[in-house]
Amino acid sequence: MSEPQPSPFVDVKTWIGVLGIVAATILAVVCWRAGTTTSDFGPILEGAPPFESTHYDGLWISGAGLSILVAGLMAIDVVRRVRVGFVASR
């Protein structure tokens, strides 16, 4: 009786890549939330509506963009690994 062979296109590096995608996406959300500040202002004149202002901090927003870029590159690598492993197993 032969031992079951592990799937050749799902190895440890593939799972590390998937974990990296999730971590980079979570980091992007954290950076985006840290980079936005919302301020509420009351009406300036009587009868005027109140308004809300949002300030974006460039470094945090850039960090979020960089994290999304890294997650995208990891996703491309994971797809490449799975496809190459699938083709090799045929």
Short mmCIF file of C-alpha atoms in Angstrom, two decimals:
data_model
loop_
_atom_site.label_atom_id
_atom_site.label_comp_id
_atom_site.label_asym_id
_atom_site.label_seq_id
_atom_site.Cartn_x
_atom_site.Cartn_y
_atom_site.Cartn_z
CA MET A 1 0.00 0.00 0.00
CA SER A 2 1.51 3.28 -1.04
CA GLU A 3 1.53 6.34 1.19
CA PRO A 4 -0.65 9.23 0.11
CA GLN A 5 1.40 11.81 -1.71
CA PRO A 6 1.03 15.41 -0.58
CA SER A 7 -0.29 17.74 -3.22
CA PRO A 8 2.76 19.10 -5.07
CA PHE A 9 1.23 22.48 -5.77
CA VAL A 10 0.41 23.36 -2.14
CA ASP A 11 3.69 23.43 -0.25
CA VAL A 12 4.85 25.34 2.81
CA LYS A 13 5.99 28.36 0.81
CA THR A 14 2.54 28.66 -0.73
CA TRP A 15 0.90 28.73 2.69
CA ILE A 16 3.47 31.24 3.93
CA GLY A 17 2.56 33.39 0.94
CA VAL A 18 -1.14 33.17 1.77
CA LEU A 19 -0.39 34.11 5.37
CA GLY A 20 1.71 37.03 4.10
CA ILE A 21 -1.18 38.24 1.92
CA VAL A 22 -3.51 38.24 4.92
CA ALA A 23 -0.93 39.98 7.15
CA ALA A 24 -0.15 42.67 4.55
CA THR A 25 -3.86 43.33 4.00
CA ILE A 26 -4.48 43.68 7.75
CA LEU A 27 -1.47 46.00 7.98
CA ALA A 28 -2.89 48.12 5.16
CA VAL A 29 -6.20 48.51 6.99
CA VAL A 30 -4.43 49.46 10.22
CA CYS A 31 -2.25 52.01 8.41
CA TRP A 32 -5.24 53.51 6.58
CA ARG A 33 -7.21 53.89 9.81
CA ALA A 34 -4.20 55.45 11.55
CA GLY A 35 -3.75 57.88 8.66
CA THR A 36 -7.24 59.37 8.72
CA THR A 37 -8.48 61.85 11.30
CA THR A 38 -12.06 63.12 11.27
CA SER A 39 -13.06 66.38 12.95
CA ASP A 40 -16.62 67.57 13.51
CA PHE A 41 -17.33 71.29 13.45
CA GLY A 42 -20.48 72.99 14.59
CA PRO A 43 -22.27 75.58 12.50
CA ILE A 44 -20.39 78.84 12.04
CA LEU A 45 -23.54 80.93 11.68
CA GLU A 46 -26.90 80.28 13.18
CA GLY A 47 -28.95 78.18 10.79
CA ALA A 48 -25.88 76.94 8.90
CA PRO A 49 -25.29 73.17 8.81
CA PRO A 50 -22.45 71.57 10.78
CA PHE A 51 -19.70 69.94 8.76
CA GLU A 52 -17.10 67.24 9.05
CA SER A 53 -13.49 67.42 7.91
CA THR A 54 -11.16 64.49 7.21
CA HIS A 55 -7.39 64.90 7.39
CA TYR A 56 -5.19 62.32 5.65
CA ASP A 57 -1.63 61.80 6.88
CA GLY A 58 0.55 61.04 3.88
CA LEU A 59 3.01 58.67 5.55
CA TRP A 60 0.30 56.38 6.93
CA ILE A 61 -1.63 56.38 3.66
CA SER A 62 1.59 55.62 1.77
CA GLY A 63 2.24 52.74 4.17
CA ALA A 64 -1.22 51.38 3.40
CA GLY A 65 -0.57 51.64 -0.33
CA LEU A 66 2.79 49.91 0.02
CA SER A 67 1.20 47.11 2.06
CA ILE A 68 -1.44 46.57 -0.64
CA LEU A 69 1.33 46.49 -3.25
CA VAL A 70 3.20 43.83 -1.27
CA ALA A 71 -0.01 41.81 -0.82
CA GLY A 72 -0.63 41.97 -4.58
CA LEU A 73 2.88 40.78 -5.38
CA MET A 74 2.50 37.93 -2.89
CA ALA A 75 -0.81 36.98 -4.50
CA ILE A 76 0.85 36.86 -7.92
CA ASP A 77 3.58 34.63 -6.49
CA VAL A 78 1.07 32.28 -4.82
CA VAL A 79 -0.90 31.94 -8.05
CA ARG A 80 2.32 31.27 -9.96
CA ARG A 81 3.38 28.58 -7.47
CA VAL A 82 0.00 26.85 -7.63
CA ARG A 83 -0.10 26.93 -11.44
CA VAL A 84 3.47 25.65 -11.85
CA GLY A 85 2.81 22.89 -9.32
CA PHE A 86 -0.43 21.94 -11.02
CA VAL A 87 1.17 21.77 -14.45
CA ALA A 88 4.12 19.78 -13.08
CA SER A 89 1.78 17.24 -11.47
CA ARG A 90 0.01 16.42 -14.72
#
